[in-house]
Amino acid sequence: MISLTDLTKYYGSTRALRIPSLTIEDSRIVGLLGENGAGKTTLLKALTGVTAYGGQIRIDGCTPREKYAEMAFITEEGSWFGFMTPAAFGDFLADFFPHFLSARYKTLLEFFELPEHTPIRTFSKGQQAKLEVAAGFSKGAKYIFMDEPFLGKDIFTRRDFLKLMASSLHGEETILLSTHQVEEIERFLDEAIILHRGEVVSQQGLDEIHAQGLSLVERMQQATGYDPERYQKFTF
């Protein structure tokens, strides 16, 4: 279980996060949603121990640094080394992560049609994003955090990846997924956490949202106070 208490994050005098309390149960696929600048990436970086923060984060009762070996952070920034090939990067990860699944990694490289022995620095941004996904899903992690994992992927690759993600999980992983591709991921989520200006404005199960007669996009609009008719107030 992930629990946050009095979590805050400032960049200079600007507050990026203020979350008094938040709990995420195990074995859930959770969407972390909100506008640009809502605090999604900052929250993921805090959960993985990549950035300093105020307050307390506990993952199974431990700090993020203590649980690092059980985490995978799939980020648009990439965790690979450009001078390596995917094969060499896989060997590196196998040495670093005790539960690394080499066979799954090779299968994902094949699925994404990534050449094993070509330097990663020569890849397109889309290929590098696919490599990041392949590596993240092969670490044997209990907690998988994803920050815009669909960046640089065409619609067919995104659909294939979602199917692959759903079919490859063992049911014990907890996934926290930040993305703007809300409509595409809606049917894969168990729960949605909506951030607005660094605060959690909604945490609901998808069944509850649908029972209210709302789509996930409509619930986001409602929770963040977005006015779809706002443009009519302006003359261009």
Coordinates of N, CA and C in Angstrom, one line a residue:
M1 N 0.8 -1.2 0.0 CA 0.0 0.0 0.0 C 0.9 1.2 0.0
I2 N 0.4 2.3 -0.7 CA 1.1 3.6 -0.8 C 0.3 4.5 0.1
S3 N 1.0 5.2 1.0 CA 0.3 6.2 1.8 C 1.1 7.5 1.8
L4 N 0.4 8.6 1.7 CA 1.1 9.9 1.7 C 0.5 10.7 2.9
T5 N 1.3 11.4 3.6 CA 0.8 12.3 4.7 C 1.5 13.6 4.7
D6 N 0.7 14.7 4.6 CA 1.2 16.1 4.6 C 2.3 16.2 3.5
L7 N 2.1 15.7 2.3 CA 3.1 15.8 1.3 C 3.1 17.2 0.7
T8 N 4.3 17.8 0.6 CA 4.4 19.1 0.0 C 5.7 19.1 -0.9
K9 N 5.7 19.9 -1.9 CA 6.8 20.1 -2.8 C 6.8 21.5 -3.3
Y10 N 8.0 22.2 -3.1 CA 8.1 23.6 -3.6 C 9.3 23.7 -4.6
Y11 N 9.1 24.5 -5.6 CA 10.2 24.9 -6.5 C 10.4 26.4 -6.2
G12 N 11.4 26.7 -5.4 CA 11.6 28.0 -4.9 C 10.4 28.4 -4.0
S13 N 9.7 29.5 -4.4 CA 8.5 29.9 -3.6 C 7.2 29.4 -4.2
T14 N 7.3 28.6 -5.3 CA 6.1 28.1 -5.9 C 5.8 26.7 -5.4
R15 N 4.6 26.6 -4.9 CA 4.1 25.3 -4.4 C 3.7 24.4 -5.6
A16 N 4.3 23.2 -5.7 CA 3.9 22.3 -6.8 C 3.0 21.2 -6.3
L17 N 3.1 20.9 -5.0 CA 2.2 19.8 -4.4 C 1.8 20.2 -3.0
R18 N 0.5 19.9 -2.7 CA 0.0 19.9 -1.3 C -1.0 18.8 -1.2
I19 N -0.6 17.7 -0.6 CA -1.5 16.6 -0.4 C -1.5 16.1 1.0
P20 N -2.5 16.6 1.8 CA -2.6 16.2 3.2 C -2.6 14.7 3.5
S21 N -3.4 14.0 2.6 CA -3.5 12.6 2.9 C -3.9 11.9 1.6
L22 N -3.3 10.7 1.3 CA -3.7 10.0 0.1 C -3.3 8.5 0.3
T23 N -4.1 7.6 0.0 CA -3.8 6.2 0.1 C -4.2 5.5 -1.2
I24 N -3.3 4.6 -1.7 CA -3.5 3.9 -2.9 C -3.3 2.4 -2.5
E25 N -4.3 1.6 -2.7 CA -4.3 0.2 -2.3 C -3.5 -0.6 -3.4
D26 N -3.0 -1.7 -2.9 CA -2.2 -2.6 -3.8 C -3.1 -3.2 -4.9
S27 N -2.4 -3.7 -6.0 CA -2.9 -4.4 -7.1 C -4.0 -3.6 -7.8
R28 N -3.8 -2.3 -8.0 CA -4.7 -1.5 -8.7 C -4.0 -0.8 -9.9
I29 N -4.7 -0.6 -11.0 CA -4.2 0.3 -12.1 C -4.9 1.6 -11.9
V30 N -4.1 2.6 -11.6 CA -4.6 3.9 -11.2 C -4.1 5.0 -12.2
G31 N -5.1 5.8 -12.7 CA -4.7 6.9 -13.6 C -4.5 8.1 -12.7
L32 N -3.3 8.8 -13.0 CA -3.0 10.0 -12.4 C -3.2 11.1 -13.4
L33 N -4.2 11.9 -13.2 CA -4.7 12.8 -14.3 C -4.8 14.2 -13.9
G34 N -4.8 15.1 -14.9 CA -4.8 16.5 -14.6 C -4.2 17.3 -15.8
E35 N -4.4 18.6 -15.7 CA -3.8 19.5 -16.8 C -2.3 19.5 -16.7
N36 N -1.7 20.1 -17.7 CA -0.3 20.4 -17.6 C 0.0 21.3 -16.4
G37 N 1.0 20.9 -15.6 CA 1.4 21.7 -14.4 C 0.6 21.4 -13.2
A38 N -0.3 20.3 -13.3 CA -1.1 20.0 -12.1 C -0.3 19.3 -11.0
G39 N 0.9 18.8 -11.4 CA 1.7 18.1 -10.3 C 1.9 16.7 -10.5
K40 N 1.5 16.1 -11.6 CA 1.6 14.7 -11.9 C 3.0 14.2 -11.9
T41 N 3.8 14.8 -12.7 CA 5.2 14.3 -12.8 C 5.9 14.5 -11.5
T42 N 5.7 15.6 -10.8 CA 6.3 15.9 -9.5 C 5.9 14.8 -8.5
L43 N 4.7 14.4 -8.5 CA 4.2 13.4 -7.5 C 4.9 12.1 -7.8
L44 N 5.0 11.7 -9.1 CA 5.7 10.4 -9.5 C 7.1 10.4 -9.0
K45 N 7.8 11.6 -9.2 CA 9.2 11.7 -8.9 C 9.4 11.6 -7.3
A46 N 8.4 12.1 -6.6 CA 8.5 12.0 -5.1 C 8.3 10.6 -4.7
L47 N 7.3 9.9 -5.4 CA 7.1 8.5 -5.0 C 8.2 7.6 -5.3
T48 N 9.0 7.9 -6.3 CA 10.2 7.1 -6.6 C 11.5 7.5 -6.0
G49 N 11.4 8.6 -5.2 CA 12.6 9.1 -4.5 C 13.5 9.9 -5.3
V50 N 13.0 10.3 -6.5 CA 13.9 11.0 -7.5 C 14.0 12.5 -7.1
T51 N 13.0 13.0 -6.4 CA 13.1 14.4 -5.9 C 12.8 14.5 -4.4
A52 N 13.3 15.6 -3.8 CA 13.1 15.8 -2.4 C 11.7 16.3 -2.2
Y53 N 11.1 16.1 -1.0 CA 9.8 16.6 -0.7 C 9.6 16.8 0.8
G54 N 8.6 17.5 1.2 CA 8.2 17.6 2.6 C 7.1 16.6 2.9
G55 N 7.0 16.2 4.2 CA 6.0 15.3 4.6 C 6.5 13.8 4.5
Q56 N 5.5 12.9 4.4 CA 5.9 11.5 4.5 C 5.3 10.7 3.4
I57 N 6.1 9.8 2.8 CA 5.6 8.8 1.9 C 6.0 7.4 2.4
R58 N 5.1 6.5 2.4 CA 5.4 5.2 2.9 C 4.8 4.2 1.8
I59 N 5.7 3.3 1.4 CA 5.3 2.2 0.5 C 5.5 0.9 1.2
D60 N 4.5 0.2 1.5 CA 4.5 -1.0 2.3 C 5.3 -0.7 3.6
G61 N 5.0 0.5 4.2 CA 5.6 0.9 5.4 C 7.1 1.4 5.3
C62 N 7.6 1.4 4.1 CA 9.0 1.9 4.0 C 9.1 3.2 3.2
T63 N 10.3 3.8 3.2 CA 10.5 5.0 2.4 C 10.7 4.6 0.9
P64 N 10.5 5.5 0.0 CA 10.7 5.2 -1.4 C 12.1 4.6 -1.7
R65 N 13.1 5.2 -1.1 CA 14.5 4.7 -1.3 C 14.7 3.3 -0.8
E66 N 14.0 2.9 0.3 CA 14.1 1.5 0.8 C 13.4 0.5 -0.2
K67 N 12.4 1.0 -1.0 CA 11.7 0.1 -1.8 C 12.1 0.3 -3.3
Y68 N 13.2 0.9 -3.6 CA 13.6 1.3 -4.9 C 13.7 0.0 -5.8
A69 N 14.2 -1.1 -5.3 CA 14.4 -2.3 -6.1 C 13.1 -2.9 -6.5
E70 N 12.0 -2.5 -5.9 CA 10.7 -3.1 -6.2 C 9.9 -2.1 -7.1
M71 N 10.6 -1.1 -7.6 CA 9.9 0.0 -8.4 C 10.4 0.0 -9.8
A72 N 9.6 0.4 -10.7 CA 10.0 0.7 -12.1 C 9.4 2.1 -12.4
F73 N 10.2 3.0 -12.9 CA 9.8 4.3 -13.2 C 10.0 4.5 -14.7
I74 N 8.9 4.5 -15.5 CA 8.9 4.6 -16.9 C 8.6 6.1 -17.2
T75 N 9.6 6.8 -17.7 CA 9.4 8.2 -17.9 C 9.8 8.7 -19.3
E76 N 9.2 9.8 -19.8 CA 9.5 10.3 -21.1 C 10.9 10.8 -21.2
E77 N 11.5 11.1 -20.1 CA 12.9 11.5 -20.1 C 13.9 10.4 -20.4
G78 N 13.5 9.1 -20.1 CA 14.3 8.0 -20.4 C 15.3 7.7 -19.3
S79 N 15.6 6.4 -19.1 CA 16.6 6.0 -18.1 C 17.7 5.2 -18.7
W80 N 17.7 5.1 -20.0 CA 18.7 4.4 -20.8 C 20.0 5.2 -21.0
F81 N 21.0 4.5 -21.4 CA 22.3 5.2 -21.7 C 22.5 5.2 -23.3
G82 N 22.7 6.3 -23.9 CA 22.7 6.4 -25.3 C 23.8 5.6 -26.0
F83 N 24.9 5.4 -25.3 CA 26.1 4.7 -25.9 C 25.8 3.2 -25.9
M84 N 24.9 2.7 -25.1 CA 24.6 1.3 -25.0 C 23.7 0.8 -26.2
T85 N 23.7 -0.4 -26.4 CA 22.7 -1.1 -27.3 C 21.6 -1.6 -26.4
P86 N 20.4 -1.9 -26.9 CA 19.4 -2.5 -26.0 C 19.8 -3.8 -25.4
A87 N 20.6 -4.6 -26.1 CA 21.1 -5.8 -25.4 C 22.0 -5.5 -24.3
A88 N 23.0 -4.6 -24.4 CA 23.9 -4.2 -23.3 C 23.1 -3.6 -22.2
F89 N 22.1 -2.8 -22.5 CA 21.2 -2.1 -21.5 C 20.5 -3.2 -20.7
G90 N 20.0 -4.2 -21.4 CA 19.4 -5.3 -20.7 C 20.3 -6.1 -19.7
D91 N 21.5 -6.3 -20.1 CA 22.5 -6.9 -19.2 C 22.8 -6.0 -18.0
F92 N 22.9 -4.7 -18.2 CA 23.0 -3.8 -17.1 C 21.9 -3.9 -16.1
L93 N 20.7 -3.8 -16.6 CA 19.5 -3.9 -15.8 C 19.4 -5.2 -15.0
A94 N 19.8 -6.3 -15.6 CA 19.8 -7.6 -15.0 C 20.8 -7.6 -13.8
D95 N 21.9 -6.9 -13.9 CA 22.8 -6.8 -12.8 C 22.3 -5.9 -11.7
F96 N 21.5 -4.9 -12.0 CA 21.1 -3.9 -11.1 C 19.8 -4.3 -10.4
F97 N 18.9 -4.9 -11.1 CA 17.6 -5.3 -10.5 C 17.5 -6.8 -10.3
P98 N 17.4 -7.2 -9.1 CA 17.4 -8.7 -8.8 C 16.3 -9.5 -9.4
H99 N 15.2 -8.9 -9.7 CA 14.0 -9.6 -10.3 C 13.9 -9.4 -11.8
F100 N 14.9 -8.8 -12.4 CA 14.8 -8.5 -13.9 C 14.5 -9.8 -14.7
L101 N 13.5 -9.6 -15.6 CA 13.0 -10.7 -16.4 C 13.6 -10.6 -17.8
S102 N 14.7 -11.2 -18.0 CA 15.5 -11.1 -19.3 C 14.6 -11.6 -20.5
A103 N 13.9 -12.7 -20.3 CA 13.1 -13.3 -21.4 C 12.0 -12.3 -21.8
R104 N 11.3 -11.7 -20.8 CA 10.3 -10.8 -21.1 C 10.9 -9.6 -21.8
Y105 N 12.0 -9.1 -21.4 CA 12.7 -8.0 -22.0 C 12.9 -8.2 -23.5
K106 N 13.5 -9.4 -23.8 CA 13.7 -9.8 -25.2 C 12.4 -9.9 -26.0
T107 N 11.4 -10.4 -25.4 CA 10.1 -10.5 -26.1 C 9.6 -9.1 -26.4
L108 N 9.7 -8.2 -25.5 CA 9.2 -6.8 -25.7 C 10.0 -6.1 -26.7
L109 N 11.3 -6.3 -26.8 CA 12.2 -5.7 -27.8 C 11.7 -6.2 -29.2
E110 N 11.3 -7.5 -29.3 CA 10.8 -8.1 -30.5 C 9.5 -7.5 -30.8
F111 N 8.6 -7.4 -29.8 CA 7.3 -6.8 -30.0 C 7.3 -5.4 -30.6
F112 N 8.2 -4.6 -30.0 CA 8.3 -3.2 -30.5 C 9.3 -3.0 -31.7
E113 N 9.8 -4.2 -32.2 CA 10.7 -4.2 -33.4 C 11.9 -3.3 -33.2
L114 N 12.5 -3.4 -32.0 CA 13.7 -2.7 -31.7 C 15.0 -3.5 -31.9
P115 N 15.9 -3.0 -32.7 CA 17.2 -3.8 -33.0 C 18.0 -3.9 -31.7
E116 N 18.4 -5.1 -31.4 CA 19.1 -5.4 -30.1 C 20.5 -4.8 -30.1
H117 N 21.2 -4.7 -31.2 CA 22.6 -4.4 -31.3 C 22.9 -3.1 -31.9
T118 N 21.9 -2.2 -31.9 CA 22.1 -0.8 -32.5 C 22.2 0.2 -31.3
P119 N 23.2 1.1 -31.3 CA 23.3 2.1 -30.2 C 21.9 2.9 -30.0
I120 N 21.5 3.0 -28.8 CA 20.3 3.6 -28.4 C 20.2 5.1 -28.9
R121 N 21.4 5.7 -28.9 CA 21.4 7.2 -29.3 C 21.0 7.4 -30.7
T122 N 21.0 6.3 -31.6 CA 20.6 6.5 -32.9 C 19.1 6.2 -33.1
F123 N 18.4 5.8 -32.1 CA 17.0 5.6 -32.2 C 16.2 6.9 -32.3
S124 N 15.0 6.8 -32.9 CA 14.1 7.9 -32.9 C 13.5 8.1 -31.5
K125 N 12.9 9.2 -31.2 CA 12.2 9.4 -29.9 C 11.2 8.3 -29.6
G126 N 10.5 7.9 -30.7 CA 9.5 6.9 -30.5 C 10.1 5.6 -30.1
Q127 N 11.2 5.2 -30.8 CA 11.9 4.0 -30.4 C 12.5 4.0 -29.0
Q128 N 13.0 5.1 -28.6 CA 13.5 5.3 -27.3 C 12.4 5.2 -26.2
A129 N 11.2 5.7 -26.5 CA 10.1 5.6 -25.6 C 9.7 4.1 -25.5
K130 N 9.7 3.4 -26.6 CA 9.4 2.0 -26.5 C 10.4 1.2 -25.7
L131 N 11.7 1.5 -25.9 CA 12.7 0.9 -25.1 C 12.5 1.1 -23.6
E132 N 12.1 2.3 -23.2 CA 11.9 2.6 -21.8 C 10.7 1.8 -21.3
V133 N 9.7 1.6 -22.1 CA 8.6 0.7 -21.7 C 9.0 -0.7 -21.5
A134 N 9.8 -1.2 -22.5 CA 10.3 -2.6 -22.4 C 11.1 -2.8 -21.2
A135 N 12.0 -1.9 -20.9 CA 12.8 -2.0 -19.7 C 12.0 -2.0 -18.4
G136 N 11.1 -1.0 -18.3 CA 10.3 -0.8 -17.1 C 9.4 -2.0 -16.8
F137 N 8.8 -2.7 -17.8 CA 8.0 -3.8 -17.6 C 8.7 -5.1 -17.4
S138 N 10.1 -5.0 -17.5 CA 10.9 -6.2 -17.3 C 11.6 -6.3 -16.0
K139 N 11.4 -5.3 -15.2 CA 12.2 -5.2 -13.9 C 11.6 -6.1 -12.8
G140 N 10.5 -6.7 -13.1 CA 9.9 -7.6 -12.1 C 9.4 -6.8 -10.9
A141 N 9.0 -5.5 -11.1 CA 8.7 -4.6 -10.1 C 7.2 -4.8 -9.5
K142 N 7.1 -4.6 -8.3 CA 5.7 -4.6 -7.7 C 5.0 -3.3 -7.9
Y143 N 5.7 -2.2 -8.0 CA 5.2 -0.9 -8.2 C 5.7 -0.3 -9.5
I144 N 4.8 0.0 -10.4 CA 5.2 0.5 -11.7 C 4.6 1.9 -11.9
F145 N 5.5 2.9 -12.0 CA 5.0 4.3 -12.2 C 5.4 4.7 -13.6
M146 N 4.4 5.3 -14.3 CA 4.5 5.6 -15.7 C 4.2 7.1 -15.9
D147 N 5.1 7.8 -16.5 CA 4.9 9.2 -16.8 C 4.8 9.4 -18.3
E148 N 3.7 9.7 -18.8 CA 3.4 9.8 -20.3 C 4.1 8.7 -21.1
P149 N 3.8 7.4 -20.8 CA 4.5 6.4 -21.5 C 4.1 6.3 -23.0
F150 N 3.1 7.0 -23.4 CA 2.7 6.9 -24.8 C 3.3 8.0 -25.7
L151 N 4.1 8.8 -25.1 CA 4.8 9.9 -25.9 C 5.6 9.3 -27.0
G152 N 5.3 9.8 -28.3 CA 6.1 9.4 -29.4 C 5.6 8.1 -30.0
K153 N 4.4 7.6 -29.5 CA 3.9 6.3 -30.1 C 2.6 6.6 -30.9
D154 N 2.5 5.9 -32.0 CA 1.3 6.1 -32.9 C 0.1 5.4 -32.2
I155 N -1.1 5.7 -32.7 CA -2.3 5.1 -32.1 C -2.3 3.6 -32.1
F156 N -1.8 2.9 -33.1 CA -1.8 1.5 -33.1 C -0.8 0.9 -32.1
T157 N 0.3 1.5 -31.9 CA 1.3 1.1 -30.9 C 0.7 1.3 -29.5
R158 N 0.0 2.4 -29.3 CA -0.6 2.7 -28.0 C -1.6 1.6 -27.7
R159 N -2.4 1.3 -28.7 CA -3.5 0.2 -28.4 C -2.8 -1.1 -28.1
D160 N -1.8 -1.5 -28.9 CA -1.1 -2.7 -28.7 C -0.5 -2.7 -27.3
F161 N 0.1 -1.6 -26.9 CA 0.8 -1.5 -25.6 C -0.2 -1.7 -24.5
L162 N -1.4 -1.1 -24.6 CA -2.4 -1.3 -23.5 C -2.8 -2.7 -23.4
K163 N -3.0 -3.4 -24.5 CA -3.4 -4.8 -24.5 C -2.3 -5.6 -23.9
L164 N -1.1 -5.3 -24.3 CA 0.1 -6.0 -23.7 C 0.2 -5.8 -22.2
M165 N 0.0 -4.6 -21.8 CA 0.1 -4.2 -20.4 C -0.9 -5.0 -19.6
A166 N -2.2 -5.1 -20.1 CA -3.2 -5.7 -19.4 C -3.0 -7.3 -19.3
S167 N -2.4 -7.8 -20.4 CA -2.3 -9.3 -20.4 C -1.0 -9.8 -19.7
S168 N 0.0 -8.9 -19.5 CA 1.2 -9.3 -18.9 C 1.3 -9.1 -17.4
L169 N 0.3 -8.5 -16.8 CA 0.3 -8.3 -15.4 C -0.1 -9.6 -14.7
H170 N 0.5 -9.8 -13.5 CA 0.2 -11.0 -12.7 C -0.9 -10.7 -11.7
G171 N -1.4 -9.5 -11.6 CA -2.4 -9.2 -10.6 C -1.9 -8.7 -9.3
E172 N -0.6 -8.7 -9.1 CA 0.0 -8.3 -7.8 C 0.6 -6.9 -8.0
E173 N 0.8 -6.4 -9.2 CA 1.4 -5.1 -9.4 C 0.5 -4.0 -9.1
T174 N 1.0 -2.9 -8.7 CA 0.3 -1.6 -8.6 C 0.9 -0.7 -9.6
I175 N 0.0 -0.2 -10.5 CA 0.4 0.7 -11.6 C -0.2 2.1 -11.3
L176 N 0.7 3.1 -11.4 CA 0.2 4.5 -11.3 C 0.7 5.1 -12.6
L177 N -0.3 5.6 -13.4 CA -0.1 6.0 -14.8 C -0.5 7.4 -15.0
S178 N 0.4 8.3 -15.4 CA 0.1 9.6 -15.7 C 0.1 9.8 -17.3
T179 N -1.0 10.3 -17.8 CA -1.1 10.4 -19.2 C -2.2 11.4 -19.6
H180 N -2.1 12.0 -20.8 CA -3.2 12.9 -21.3 C -4.1 12.1 -22.3
Q181 N -3.7 10.8 -22.5 CA -4.6 10.0 -23.4 C -5.7 9.3 -22.6
V182 N -6.5 10.2 -22.0 CA -7.5 9.8 -21.0 C -8.5 8.8 -21.6
E183 N -9.1 9.1 -22.8 CA -10.1 8.3 -23.4 C -9.6 6.9 -23.7
E184 N -8.3 6.8 -24.1 CA -7.7 5.5 -24.5 C -7.5 4.6 -23.3
I185 N -7.2 5.1 -22.1 CA -6.9 4.3 -21.0 C -8.1 4.0 -20.1
E186 N -9.2 4.7 -20.3 CA -10.3 4.6 -19.4 C -10.7 3.2 -19.0
R187 N -10.8 2.4 -20.0 CA -11.4 1.0 -19.7 C -10.3 0.1 -19.1
F188 N -9.1 0.5 -18.9 CA -8.1 -0.3 -18.3 C -7.8 0.1 -16.8
L189 N -8.4 1.2 -16.4 CA -8.2 1.7 -15.1 C -9.2 1.1 -14.0
D190 N -8.7 0.9 -12.8 CA -9.5 0.6 -11.7 C -9.9 1.9 -11.0
E191 N -9.1 2.9 -11.0 CA -9.3 4.1 -10.2 C -8.6 5.3 -10.9
A192 N -9.2 6.5 -10.6 CA -8.6 7.7 -11.1 C -8.3 8.7 -10.0
I193 N -7.1 9.2 -10.0 CA -6.8 10.3 -9.1 C -6.6 11.6 -9.9
I194 N -7.3 12.6 -9.6 CA -7.3 13.8 -10.4 C -6.6 14.9 -9.6
L195 N -5.6 15.5 -10.2 CA -4.8 16.6 -9.6 C -5.2 17.9 -10.2
H196 N -5.3 19.0 -9.4 CA -5.5 20.3 -9.9 C -4.7 21.3 -9.1
R197 N -3.8 22.0 -9.8 CA -2.9 23.0 -9.1 C -2.2 22.3 -7.9
G198 N -1.7 21.1 -8.0 CA -0.9 20.5 -7.0 C -1.7 19.8 -5.9
E199 N -3.0 19.8 -6.0 CA -3.9 19.1 -5.0 C -4.7 18.0 -5.6
V200 N -5.0 17.0 -4.8 CA -5.9 16.0 -5.2 C -7.4 16.5 -5.1
V201 N -8.1 16.6 -6.2 CA -9.5 17.1 -6.1 C -10.5 16.0 -6.3
S202 N -10.0 14.8 -6.7 CA -10.9 13.6 -6.8 C -10.1 12.3 -6.7
Q203 N -10.6 11.3 -6.0 CA -10.1 10.0 -6.1 C -11.3 9.0 -6.1
Q204 N -11.5 8.4 -7.2 CA -12.7 7.6 -7.3 C -12.4 6.3 -8.2
G205 N -13.1 5.3 -7.9 CA -13.1 4.1 -8.7 C -13.8 4.4 -10.0
L206 N -13.4 3.7 -11.1 CA -14.0 3.9 -12.4 C -15.5 3.5 -12.4
D207 N -15.8 2.4 -11.6 CA -17.1 1.9 -11.6 C -18.0 3.0 -10.9
E208 N -17.5 3.7 -9.9 CA -18.3 4.7 -9.3 C -18.5 5.9 -10.2
I209 N -17.5 6.3 -11.0 CA -17.7 7.4 -11.9 C -18.7 7.0 -13.0
H210 N -18.6 5.8 -13.5 CA -19.6 5.4 -14.6 C -21.0 5.3 -14.0
A211 N -21.1 4.9 -12.7 CA -22.4 4.7 -12.1 C -23.1 6.1 -12.0
Q212 N -22.3 7.2 -12.0 CA -22.8 8.5 -11.9 C -23.2 9.0 -13.3
G213 N -23.0 8.2 -14.3 CA -23.4 8.6 -15.7 C -22.3 9.4 -16.3
L214 N -21.1 9.4 -15.8 CA -20.0 10.2 -16.3 C -18.9 9.4 -17.0
S215 N -18.3 10.0 -18.0 CA -17.1 9.5 -18.5 C -16.0 10.0 -17.7
L216 N -14.8 9.5 -17.9 CA -13.6 10.0 -17.1 C -13.3 11.4 -17.5
V217 N -13.4 11.8 -18.8 CA -13.2 13.2 -19.2 C -14.2 14.1 -18.5
E218 N -15.4 13.7 -18.5 CA -16.5 14.5 -17.9 C -16.2 14.7 -16.4
R219 N -15.7 13.6 -15.7 CA -15.4 13.7 -14.3 C -14.2 14.7 -14.1
M220 N -13.2 14.6 -15.0 CA -12.1 15.6 -14.9 C -12.6 17.0 -15.0
Q221 N -13.4 17.3 -16.0 CA -14.0 18.6 -16.2 C -14.7 19.1 -14.9
Q222 N -15.5 18.2 -14.4 CA -16.3 18.5 -13.2 C -15.3 18.8 -12.0
A223 N -14.3 18.0 -11.8 CA -13.5 18.1 -10.6 C -12.5 19.3 -10.7
T224 N -12.1 19.6 -11.9 CA -11.2 20.8 -12.0 C -11.8 22.1 -12.3
G225 N -13.2 22.1 -12.5 CA -13.9 23.3 -12.8 C -13.7 23.8 -14.2
Y226 N -13.3 22.9 -15.1 CA -13.1 23.3 -16.5 C -14.4 23.7 -17.2
D227 N -14.4 24.8 -17.9 CA -15.6 25.3 -18.5 C -15.4 25.1 -20.1
P228 N -16.1 24.1 -20.7 CA -15.9 23.9 -22.1 C -16.4 25.0 -23.0
E229 N -17.2 25.9 -22.4 CA -17.8 27.0 -23.2 C -17.0 28.3 -22.9
R230 N -15.9 28.2 -22.2 CA -15.1 29.4 -21.8 C -14.7 30.2 -23.1
Y231 N -14.3 29.5 -24.1 CA -13.8 30.2 -25.3 C -14.8 31.3 -25.9
Q232 N -16.1 31.0 -25.6 CA -17.1 31.9 -26.2 C -17.1 33.3 -25.5
K233 N -16.4 33.4 -24.4 CA -16.3 34.7 -23.7 C -15.3 35.6 -24.3
F234 N -14.5 35.1 -25.3 CA -13.5 35.9 -25.9 C -13.7 36.1 -27.4
T235 N -13.2 37.3 -27.8 CA -13.3 37.6 -29.2 C -11.9 37.6 -29.8
F236 N -11.7 36.9 -30.8 CA -10.4 36.8 -31.4 C -10.3 37.5 -32.8

